[in-house]
mmCIF file of C-alpha atoms in Angstrom:
data_model
loop_
_atom_site.group_PDB
_atom_site.id
_atom_site.type_symbol
_atom_site.label_atom_id
_atom_site.label_comp_id
_atom_site.label_asym_id
_atom_site.label_seq_id
_atom_site.Cartn_x
_atom_site.Cartn_y
_atom_site.Cartn_z
ATOM 1 C CA MET A 1 92.023 94.301 -65.030
ATOM 2 C CA ASN A 2 90.690 90.902 -63.924
ATOM 3 C CA LEU A 3 87.031 90.366 -64.878
ATOM 4 C CA LEU A 4 85.406 88.385 -62.085
ATOM 5 C CA SER A 5 82.896 85.624 -62.653
ATOM 6 C CA LYS A 6 79.863 85.054 -60.445
ATOM 7 C CA GLU A 7 81.616 82.012 -58.986
ATOM 8 C CA ALA A 8 84.737 84.023 -58.162
ATOM 9 C CA ILE A 9 82.696 86.731 -56.453
ATOM 10 C CA LEU A 10 80.709 84.242 -54.375
ATOM 11 C CA ALA A 11 83.867 82.300 -53.451
ATOM 12 C CA ALA A 12 85.824 85.383 -52.332
ATOM 13 C CA ASP A 13 86.601 85.551 -48.620
ATOM 14 C CA ASP A 14 85.604 89.199 -48.258
ATOM 15 C CA LEU A 15 84.636 89.304 -44.579
ATOM 16 C CA PRO A 16 87.881 90.188 -42.797
ATOM 17 C CA ARG A 17 88.104 89.216 -39.142
ATOM 18 C CA GLU A 18 90.058 90.580 -36.227
ATOM 19 C CA VAL A 19 90.897 88.911 -32.917
ATOM 20 C CA VAL A 20 89.963 91.051 -29.907
ATOM 21 C CA SER A 21 91.003 90.410 -26.330
ATOM 22 C CA VAL A 22 88.091 90.674 -23.889
ATOM 23 C CA PRO A 23 89.509 90.209 -20.376
ATOM 24 C CA GLU A 24 86.061 90.594 -18.810
ATOM 25 C CA TRP A 25 85.019 87.426 -20.646
ATOM 26 C CA GLY A 26 88.292 85.638 -19.993
ATOM 27 C CA GLY A 27 89.648 85.311 -23.517
ATOM 28 C CA VAL A 28 89.540 86.489 -27.107
ATOM 29 C CA VAL A 29 86.794 86.757 -29.706
ATOM 30 C CA HIS A 30 86.685 87.070 -33.476
ATOM 31 C CA VAL A 31 84.968 90.192 -34.835
ATOM 32 C CA ARG A 32 84.173 90.292 -38.541
ATOM 33 C CA THR A 33 82.861 92.579 -41.196
ATOM 34 C CA MET A 34 79.100 92.248 -41.616
ATOM 35 C CA THR A 35 77.508 90.687 -44.639
ATOM 36 C CA GLY A 36 75.385 92.959 -46.799
ATOM 37 C CA THR A 37 72.250 91.346 -45.357
ATOM 38 C CA ASP A 38 73.420 91.886 -41.775
ATOM 39 C CA ARG A 39 74.358 95.515 -42.502
ATOM 40 C CA ASP A 40 70.918 96.177 -43.987
ATOM 41 C CA ALA A 41 69.251 94.621 -40.931
ATOM 42 C CA PHE A 42 71.391 96.718 -38.584
ATOM 43 C CA GLU A 43 70.653 99.944 -40.460
ATOM 44 C CA ALA A 44 66.935 99.106 -40.655
ATOM 45 C CA SER A 45 66.901 98.646 -36.881
ATOM 46 C CA LEU A 46 68.103 102.259 -36.524
ATOM 47 C CA ILE A 47 65.303 103.670 -38.652
ATOM 48 C CA THR A 48 61.664 103.930 -37.693
ATOM 49 C CA LYS A 49 58.745 105.355 -39.608
ATOM 50 C CA GLU A 50 56.878 106.230 -36.433
ATOM 51 C CA SER A 51 56.882 109.873 -35.448
ATOM 52 C CA VAL A 52 56.560 109.150 -31.744
ATOM 53 C CA PRO A 53 59.162 110.913 -29.581
ATOM 54 C CA SER A 54 60.117 107.651 -27.858
ATOM 55 C CA SER A 55 60.972 106.020 -31.203
ATOM 56 C CA LYS A 56 64.502 107.501 -31.085
ATOM 57 C CA ASP A 57 65.032 105.783 -27.730
ATOM 58 C CA GLN A 58 63.772 102.480 -29.183
ATOM 59 C CA ARG A 59 66.140 102.688 -32.155
ATOM 60 C CA MET A 60 69.153 103.052 -29.909
ATOM 61 C CA HIS A 61 67.998 100.381 -27.432
ATOM 62 C CA ASN A 62 70.730 97.748 -27.137
ATOM 63 C CA VAL A 63 72.552 99.167 -30.175
ATOM 64 C CA ARG A 64 75.938 97.934 -28.939
ATOM 65 C CA ALA A 65 74.661 94.403 -28.399
ATOM 66 C CA ARG A 66 72.934 94.428 -31.805
ATOM 67 C CA LEU A 67 76.129 95.339 -33.640
ATOM 68 C CA VAL A 68 78.247 92.977 -31.555
ATOM 69 C CA ALA A 69 75.801 90.099 -32.186
ATOM 70 C CA LEU A 70 76.053 90.711 -35.928
ATOM 71 C CA THR A 71 79.850 90.737 -35.912
ATOM 72 C CA LEU A 72 81.040 88.176 -33.345
ATOM 73 C CA CYS A 73 81.940 84.983 -35.167
ATOM 74 C CA ASP A 74 83.664 81.647 -34.789
ATOM 75 C CA GLU A 75 86.970 80.806 -36.458
ATOM 76 C CA SER A 76 85.217 79.990 -39.739
ATOM 77 C CA GLY A 77 83.389 83.355 -39.803
ATOM 78 C CA GLU A 78 79.931 82.081 -38.787
ATOM 79 C CA ARG A 79 77.951 84.308 -36.418
ATOM 80 C CA LEU A 80 78.003 83.255 -32.765
ATOM 81 C CA PHE A 81 74.743 84.942 -31.744
ATOM 82 C CA LEU A 82 71.283 84.708 -33.244
ATOM 83 C CA ASP A 83 69.053 87.778 -33.469
ATOM 84 C CA GLY A 84 66.950 86.437 -30.586
ATOM 85 C CA GLU A 85 69.993 86.414 -28.296
ATOM 86 C CA VAL A 86 70.736 90.150 -28.487
ATOM 87 C CA ASP A 87 69.009 90.973 -25.182
ATOM 88 C CA ALA A 88 71.066 88.343 -23.336
ATOM 89 C CA LEU A 89 74.252 89.726 -24.887
ATOM 90 C CA GLY A 90 73.165 93.244 -23.903
ATOM 91 C CA ARG A 91 73.163 92.184 -20.251
ATOM 92 C CA LYS A 92 76.925 91.541 -20.383
ATOM 93 C CA SER A 93 79.595 94.013 -19.240
ATOM 94 C CA ALA A 94 79.278 97.434 -20.868
ATOM 95 C CA ARG A 95 83.044 97.719 -20.865
ATOM 96 C CA ALA A 96 83.432 94.433 -22.750
ATOM 97 C CA LEU A 97 80.661 95.349 -25.204
ATOM 98 C CA ASP A 98 82.251 98.762 -25.794
ATOM 99 C CA ARG A 99 85.597 97.142 -26.598
ATOM 100 C CA VAL A 100 84.075 94.779 -29.173
ATOM 101 C CA PHE A 101 81.659 97.466 -30.457
ATOM 102 C CA ALA A 102 84.565 99.826 -31.225
ATOM 103 C CA VAL A 103 86.296 97.186 -33.338
ATOM 104 C CA ALA A 104 83.012 96.279 -35.084
ATOM 105 C CA GLN A 105 82.436 99.965 -35.882
ATOM 106 C CA ARG A 106 85.905 100.342 -37.370
ATOM 107 C CA LEU A 107 85.778 97.120 -39.416
ATOM 108 C CA ASN A 108 82.355 98.017 -40.801
ATOM 109 C CA GLY A 109 82.913 101.721 -41.439
ATOM 110 C CA ILE A 110 80.330 102.769 -38.876
ATOM 111 C CA GLY A 111 81.569 106.002 -37.379
ATOM 112 C CA ILE A 112 80.322 108.840 -35.273
ATOM 113 C CA ASP A 113 78.721 110.507 -38.306
ATOM 114 C CA GLU A 114 76.591 107.444 -39.097
ATOM 115 C CA ALA A 115 75.613 106.907 -35.449
ATOM 116 C CA GLN A 116 74.695 110.595 -35.066
ATOM 117 C CA ALA A 117 72.625 110.518 -38.268
ATOM 118 C CA ALA A 118 70.717 107.511 -36.959
ATOM 119 C CA LYS A 119 70.022 109.282 -33.660
ATOM 120 C CA ASN A 120 68.704 112.365 -35.475
ATOM 121 C CA ALA A 121 66.694 110.573 -38.179
#
């Protein structure tokens, strides 16, 4: 078994990308696996400590755009959208967002079980 050094771990290209055709936007995009930091931020956005009934609605607000913003990247793997641009992205075609969202879910291991648990938390 190969014992990895810190340098080898940090140098590893471990964020696989997939090209997705988005006809509504007139081309293709790169969707990548999230970094650990991005995944934590996404999961934290689905959890609230408030016990207000409307908090569930807030957690799911723009959830597709949030995940898509964290996973759309350029050819070198750098994110295309900043956190502050999620609302603008959320105003794009639901069909296009759904297409990219489905790929982002698959690449990042976010399935129906995880989404349902977030809704019920």
